[in-house]
Every structure is written in structure tokens, then in C-alpha cells.
Amino acid sequence: MANLSRCIKNAGGKYLEQVELFDVYQGKGIAEGKKSVAFNLTLRAEDRSLTGEEAETSVKAILAALEKEYGAVLR
């Protein structure tokens, strides 16, 4: 999971403050050989509140990087 965290950190941009893995699931509802993982992301600007657009841009960049590097899909 360290590789996934590293990918998230690299793609998250300047507002990504923290990445924390909080769940890994394999079993019913998940394809054979696949895992479902969940991360808590903390996005923050030091001087103000983020706009929804800024947060969404960071999350989209993270999802695109995970898809490109690992074939990950959002469930």
C-alpha cells in the first residue's frame, strides 16, 4: 500500500496535507485478485479555506494518477 500512498502524495498537489489508509477489503463483491482500499485525504490551504473546485481538482488528479499507474477505479 506504500506505493499507492506515494502515488497519491505525488499527484495530490500543494493542498494535499495528509494521506491515511483506513480500510483494505478482499472478498464478496470484489473481483478475484483485486482489493478495495480506502484512504482518508486531508486537503488544506494554510491561509484560507479551499474552494470546492480546488479540492475537486486535487482529487481528480489523484484518481487519474492511480488509474494510470495501477489501473485503479473508483467504486
mmCIF file of N, CA and C in Angstrom:
data_model
loop_
_atom_site.group_PDB
_atom_site.id
_atom_site.type_symbol
_atom_site.label_atom_id
_atom_site.label_comp_id
_atom_site.label_asym_id
_atom_site.label_seq_id
_atom_site.Cartn_x
_atom_site.Cartn_y
_atom_site.Cartn_z
ATOM 1 N N MET A 1 0.807 -1.196 0.000
ATOM 2 C CA MET A 1 0.000 0.000 0.000
ATOM 3 C C MET A 1 0.856 1.270 0.000
ATOM 4 N N ALA A 2 2.121 1.114 0.327
ATOM 5 C CA ALA A 2 3.015 2.272 0.333
ATOM 6 C C ALA A 2 3.117 2.893 -1.061
ATOM 7 N N ASN A 3 3.094 2.043 -2.098
ATOM 8 C CA ASN A 3 3.168 2.572 -3.459
ATOM 9 C C ASN A 3 1.941 3.408 -3.803
ATOM 10 N N LEU A 4 0.767 2.969 -3.345
ATOM 11 C CA LEU A 4 -0.446 3.743 -3.591
ATOM 12 C C LEU A 4 -0.383 5.082 -2.867
ATOM 13 N N SER A 5 0.052 5.056 -1.618
ATOM 14 C CA SER A 5 0.179 6.299 -0.848
ATOM 15 C C SER A 5 1.154 7.257 -1.514
ATOM 16 N N ARG A 6 2.253 6.743 -2.001
ATOM 17 C CA ARG A 6 3.250 7.575 -2.669
ATOM 18 C C ARG A 6 2.665 8.199 -3.934
ATOM 19 N N CYS A 7 1.926 7.404 -4.694
ATOM 20 C CA CYS A 7 1.288 7.904 -5.913
ATOM 21 C C CYS A 7 0.307 9.027 -5.575
ATOM 22 N N ILE A 8 -0.487 8.834 -4.525
ATOM 23 C CA ILE A 8 -1.444 9.852 -4.091
ATOM 24 C C ILE A 8 -0.713 11.136 -3.696
ATOM 25 N N LYS A 9 0.347 11.002 -2.911
ATOM 26 C CA LYS A 9 1.111 12.171 -2.474
ATOM 27 C C LYS A 9 1.712 12.920 -3.659
ATOM 28 N N ASN A 10 2.227 12.184 -4.624
ATOM 29 C CA ASN A 10 2.843 12.820 -5.794
ATOM 30 C C ASN A 10 1.824 13.552 -6.653
ATOM 31 N N ALA A 11 0.621 13.019 -6.726
ATOM 32 C CA ALA A 11 -0.405 13.596 -7.595
ATOM 33 C C ALA A 11 -1.264 14.639 -6.899
ATOM 34 N N GLY A 12 -1.268 14.658 -5.577
ATOM 35 C CA GLY A 12 -2.206 15.477 -4.812
ATOM 36 C C GLY A 12 -2.016 16.968 -4.885
ATOM 37 N N GLY A 13 -0.847 17.408 -5.238
ATOM 38 C CA GLY A 13 -0.617 18.842 -5.365
ATOM 39 C C GLY A 13 -0.373 19.531 -4.035
ATOM 40 N N LYS A 14 -0.343 20.839 -4.090
ATOM 41 C CA LYS A 14 0.071 21.636 -2.938
ATOM 42 C C LYS A 14 -0.922 21.628 -1.785
ATOM 43 N N TYR A 15 -2.164 21.239 -2.032
ATOM 44 C CA TYR A 15 -3.152 21.256 -0.961
ATOM 45 C C TYR A 15 -3.260 19.942 -0.195
ATOM 46 N N LEU A 16 -2.638 18.895 -0.693
ATOM 47 C CA LEU A 16 -2.703 17.606 0.000
ATOM 48 C C LEU A 16 -1.752 17.623 1.190
ATOM 49 N N GLU A 17 -2.327 17.544 2.368
ATOM 50 C CA GLU A 17 -1.544 17.628 3.597
ATOM 51 C C GLU A 17 -1.249 16.254 4.193
ATOM 52 N N GLN A 18 -2.216 15.324 4.100
ATOM 53 C CA GLN A 18 -2.040 14.026 4.740
ATOM 54 C C GLN A 18 -2.802 12.951 3.976
ATOM 55 N N VAL A 19 -2.212 11.751 3.931
ATOM 56 C CA VAL A 19 -2.824 10.573 3.318
ATOM 57 C C VAL A 19 -2.797 9.457 4.354
ATOM 58 N N GLU A 20 -3.958 8.848 4.585
ATOM 59 C CA GLU A 20 -4.027 7.786 5.577
ATOM 60 C C GLU A 20 -4.886 6.634 5.057
ATOM 61 N N LEU A 21 -4.298 5.455 4.944
ATOM 62 C CA LEU A 21 -5.029 4.250 4.573
ATOM 63 C C LEU A 21 -5.874 3.826 5.765
ATOM 64 N N PHE A 22 -7.190 3.624 5.549
ATOM 65 C CA PHE A 22 -8.005 3.201 6.682
ATOM 66 C C PHE A 22 -8.800 1.931 6.454
ATOM 67 N N ASP A 23 -8.790 1.373 5.225
ATOM 68 C CA ASP A 23 -9.509 0.118 5.018
ATOM 69 C C ASP A 23 -8.972 -0.605 3.793
ATOM 70 N N VAL A 24 -8.834 -1.926 3.935
ATOM 71 C CA VAL A 24 -8.489 -2.805 2.822
ATOM 72 C C VAL A 24 -9.465 -3.972 2.892
ATOM 73 N N TYR A 25 -10.125 -4.265 1.779
ATOM 74 C CA TYR A 25 -11.110 -5.340 1.761
ATOM 75 C C TYR A 25 -10.902 -6.223 0.548
ATOM 76 N N GLN A 26 -10.941 -7.519 0.766
ATOM 77 C CA GLN A 26 -10.962 -8.521 -0.289
ATOM 78 C C GLN A 26 -12.063 -9.493 0.091
ATOM 79 N N GLY A 27 -12.890 -9.853 -0.835
ATOM 80 C CA GLY A 27 -13.959 -10.794 -0.511
ATOM 81 C C GLY A 27 -15.162 -10.577 -1.400
ATOM 82 N N LYS A 28 -16.327 -10.925 -0.866
ATOM 83 C CA LYS A 28 -17.574 -10.857 -1.608
ATOM 84 C C LYS A 28 -17.775 -9.468 -2.215
ATOM 85 N N GLY A 29 -18.086 -9.459 -3.506
ATOM 86 C CA GLY A 29 -18.313 -8.198 -4.201
ATOM 87 C C GLY A 29 -17.075 -7.605 -4.853
ATOM 88 N N ILE A 30 -15.914 -8.182 -4.570
ATOM 89 C CA ILE A 30 -14.651 -7.715 -5.149
ATOM 90 C C ILE A 30 -14.106 -8.824 -6.050
ATOM 91 N N ALA A 31 -13.707 -8.470 -7.260
ATOM 92 C CA ALA A 31 -13.207 -9.455 -8.220
ATOM 93 C C ALA A 31 -11.996 -10.199 -7.669
ATOM 94 N N GLU A 32 -11.869 -11.444 -8.096
ATOM 95 C CA GLU A 32 -10.735 -12.293 -7.695
ATOM 96 C C GLU A 32 -9.418 -11.582 -7.997
ATOM 97 N N GLY A 33 -8.517 -11.560 -7.029
ATOM 98 C CA GLY A 33 -7.213 -10.943 -7.198
ATOM 99 C C GLY A 33 -7.209 -9.427 -7.051
ATOM 100 N N LYS A 34 -8.357 -8.860 -6.714
ATOM 101 C CA LYS A 34 -8.469 -7.404 -6.552
ATOM 102 C C LYS A 34 -8.686 -7.066 -5.084
ATOM 103 N N LYS A 35 -8.447 -5.803 -4.749
ATOM 104 C CA LYS A 35 -8.663 -5.287 -3.397
ATOM 105 C C LYS A 35 -9.430 -3.981 -3.489
ATOM 106 N N SER A 36 -10.190 -3.726 -2.467
ATOM 107 C CA SER A 36 -10.831 -2.428 -2.305
ATOM 108 C C SER A 36 -10.076 -1.715 -1.190
ATOM 109 N N VAL A 37 -9.562 -0.542 -1.475
ATOM 110 C CA VAL A 37 -8.823 0.210 -0.463
ATOM 111 C C VAL A 37 -9.469 1.580 -0.293
ATOM 112 N N ALA A 38 -9.390 2.100 0.917
ATOM 113 C CA ALA A 38 -9.955 3.410 1.207
ATOM 114 C C ALA A 38 -8.908 4.259 1.918
ATOM 115 N N PHE A 39 -8.785 5.486 1.460
ATOM 116 C CA PHE A 39 -7.832 6.430 2.028
ATOM 117 C C PHE A 39 -8.578 7.652 2.533
ATOM 118 N N ASN A 40 -8.116 8.191 3.633
ATOM 119 C CA ASN A 40 -8.577 9.485 4.124
ATOM 120 C C ASN A 40 -7.562 10.523 3.646
ATOM 121 N N LEU A 41 -8.045 11.535 2.945
ATOM 122 C CA LEU A 41 -7.179 12.590 2.427
ATOM 123 C C LEU A 41 -7.497 13.888 3.156
ATOM 124 N N THR A 42 -6.474 14.573 3.615
ATOM 125 C CA THR A 42 -6.650 15.887 4.214
ATOM 126 C C THR A 42 -6.107 16.922 3.237
ATOM 127 N N LEU A 43 -7.010 17.768 2.750
ATOM 128 C CA LEU A 43 -6.653 18.845 1.836
ATOM 129 C C LEU A 43 -6.816 20.154 2.589
ATOM 130 N N ARG A 44 -5.805 21.014 2.499
ATOM 131 C CA ARG A 44 -5.857 22.252 3.269
ATOM 132 C C ARG A 44 -4.932 23.294 2.664
ATOM 133 N N ALA A 45 -5.393 24.521 2.678
ATOM 134 C CA ALA A 45 -4.545 25.671 2.361
ATOM 135 C C ALA A 45 -4.198 26.323 3.692
ATOM 136 N N GLU A 46 -2.971 26.752 3.849
ATOM 137 C CA GLU A 46 -2.535 27.325 5.124
ATOM 138 C C GLU A 46 -3.190 28.666 5.444
ATOM 139 N N ASP A 47 -3.580 29.400 4.417
ATOM 140 C CA ASP A 47 -4.035 30.776 4.634
ATOM 141 C C ASP A 47 -5.526 31.017 4.441
ATOM 142 N N ARG A 48 -6.277 29.976 4.062
ATOM 143 C CA ARG A 48 -7.699 30.189 3.764
ATOM 144 C C ARG A 48 -8.408 28.850 3.616
ATOM 145 N N SER A 49 -9.701 28.902 3.456
ATOM 146 C CA SER A 49 -10.475 27.698 3.162
ATOM 147 C C SER A 49 -10.343 27.381 1.674
ATOM 148 N N LEU A 50 -10.268 26.108 1.357
ATOM 149 C CA LEU A 50 -10.233 25.709 -0.048
ATOM 150 C C LEU A 50 -11.616 25.858 -0.663
ATOM 151 N N THR A 51 -11.640 26.126 -1.943
ATOM 152 C CA THR A 51 -12.908 26.107 -2.662
ATOM 153 C C THR A 51 -13.203 24.666 -3.052
ATOM 154 N N GLY A 52 -14.439 24.394 -3.343
ATOM 155 C CA GLY A 52 -14.812 23.063 -3.811
ATOM 156 C C GLY A 52 -14.071 22.700 -5.089
ATOM 157 N N GLU A 53 -13.882 23.670 -5.942
ATOM 158 C CA GLU A 53 -13.182 23.447 -7.212
ATOM 159 C C GLU A 53 -11.718 23.053 -6.980
ATOM 160 N N GLU A 54 -11.057 23.704 -6.034
ATOM 161 C CA GLU A 54 -9.657 23.376 -5.729
ATOM 162 C C GLU A 54 -9.544 21.952 -5.184
ATOM 163 N N ALA A 55 -10.436 21.589 -4.287
ATOM 164 C CA ALA A 55 -10.412 20.243 -3.715
ATOM 165 C C ALA A 55 -10.712 19.209 -4.797
ATOM 166 N N GLU A 56 -11.699 19.487 -5.621
ATOM 167 C CA GLU A 56 -12.073 18.569 -6.694
ATOM 168 C C GLU A 56 -10.932 18.379 -7.687
ATOM 169 N N THR A 57 -10.214 19.435 -8.003
ATOM 170 C CA THR A 57 -9.075 19.344 -8.920
ATOM 171 C C THR A 57 -8.003 18.412 -8.354
ATOM 172 N N SER A 58 -7.716 18.530 -7.066
ATOM 173 C CA SER A 58 -6.727 17.656 -6.430
ATOM 174 C C SER A 58 -7.176 16.202 -6.459
ATOM 175 N N VAL A 59 -8.433 15.969 -6.118
ATOM 176 C CA VAL A 59 -8.948 14.590 -6.088
ATOM 177 C C VAL A 59 -8.953 13.986 -7.496
ATOM 178 N N LYS A 60 -9.352 14.753 -8.490
ATOM 179 C CA LYS A 60 -9.341 14.250 -9.868
ATOM 180 C C LYS A 60 -7.924 13.899 -10.322
ATOM 181 N N ALA A 61 -6.947 14.703 -9.952
ATOM 182 C CA ALA A 61 -5.556 14.426 -10.314
ATOM 183 C C ALA A 61 -5.084 13.136 -9.640
ATOM 184 N N ILE A 62 -5.472 12.933 -8.402
ATOM 185 C CA ILE A 62 -5.103 11.713 -7.682
ATOM 186 C C ILE A 62 -5.729 10.494 -8.344
ATOM 187 N N LEU A 63 -7.017 10.567 -8.642
ATOM 188 C CA LEU A 63 -7.697 9.439 -9.277
ATOM 189 C C LEU A 63 -7.099 9.115 -10.643
ATOM 190 N N ALA A 64 -6.762 10.138 -11.420
ATOM 191 C CA ALA A 64 -6.160 9.925 -12.738
ATOM 192 C C ALA A 64 -4.799 9.246 -12.603
ATOM 193 N N ALA A 65 -4.004 9.664 -11.634
ATOM 194 C CA ALA A 65 -2.683 9.058 -11.432
ATOM 195 C C ALA A 65 -2.811 7.603 -10.992
ATOM 196 N N LEU A 66 -3.747 7.315 -10.093
ATOM 197 C CA LEU A 66 -3.947 5.935 -9.636
ATOM 198 C C LEU A 66 -4.438 5.038 -10.770
ATOM 199 N N GLU A 67 -5.304 5.585 -11.616
ATOM 200 C CA GLU A 67 -5.776 4.810 -12.763
ATOM 201 C C GLU A 67 -4.634 4.530 -13.735
ATOM 202 N N LYS A 68 -3.830 5.538 -14.019
ATOM 203 C CA LYS A 68 -2.718 5.387 -14.958
ATOM 204 C C LYS A 68 -1.658 4.416 -14.439
ATOM 205 N N GLU A 69 -1.274 4.556 -13.180
ATOM 206 C CA GLU A 69 -0.195 3.747 -12.625
ATOM 207 C C GLU A 69 -0.616 2.333 -12.238
ATOM 208 N N TYR A 70 -1.861 2.190 -11.756
ATOM 209 C CA TYR A 70 -2.266 0.900 -11.178
ATOM 210 C C TYR A 70 -3.560 0.334 -11.765
ATOM 211 N N GLY A 71 -4.181 1.041 -12.683
ATOM 212 C CA GLY A 71 -5.441 0.578 -13.224
ATOM 213 C C GLY A 71 -6.581 0.669 -12.213
ATOM 214 N N ALA A 72 -6.398 1.506 -11.207
ATOM 215 C CA ALA A 72 -7.387 1.647 -10.141
ATOM 216 C C ALA A 72 -8.646 2.339 -10.666
ATOM 217 N N VAL A 73 -9.792 1.944 -10.119
ATOM 218 C CA VAL A 73 -11.062 2.566 -10.464
ATOM 219 C C VAL A 73 -11.787 2.948 -9.186
ATOM 220 N N LEU A 74 -12.540 4.026 -9.253
ATOM 221 C CA LEU A 74 -13.334 4.468 -8.111
ATOM 222 C C LEU A 74 -14.625 3.664 -8.105
ATOM 223 N N ARG A 75 -14.926 3.073 -6.951
ATOM 224 C CA ARG A 75 -16.169 2.289 -6.829
ATOM 225 C C ARG A 75 -17.276 3.156 -6.328
#
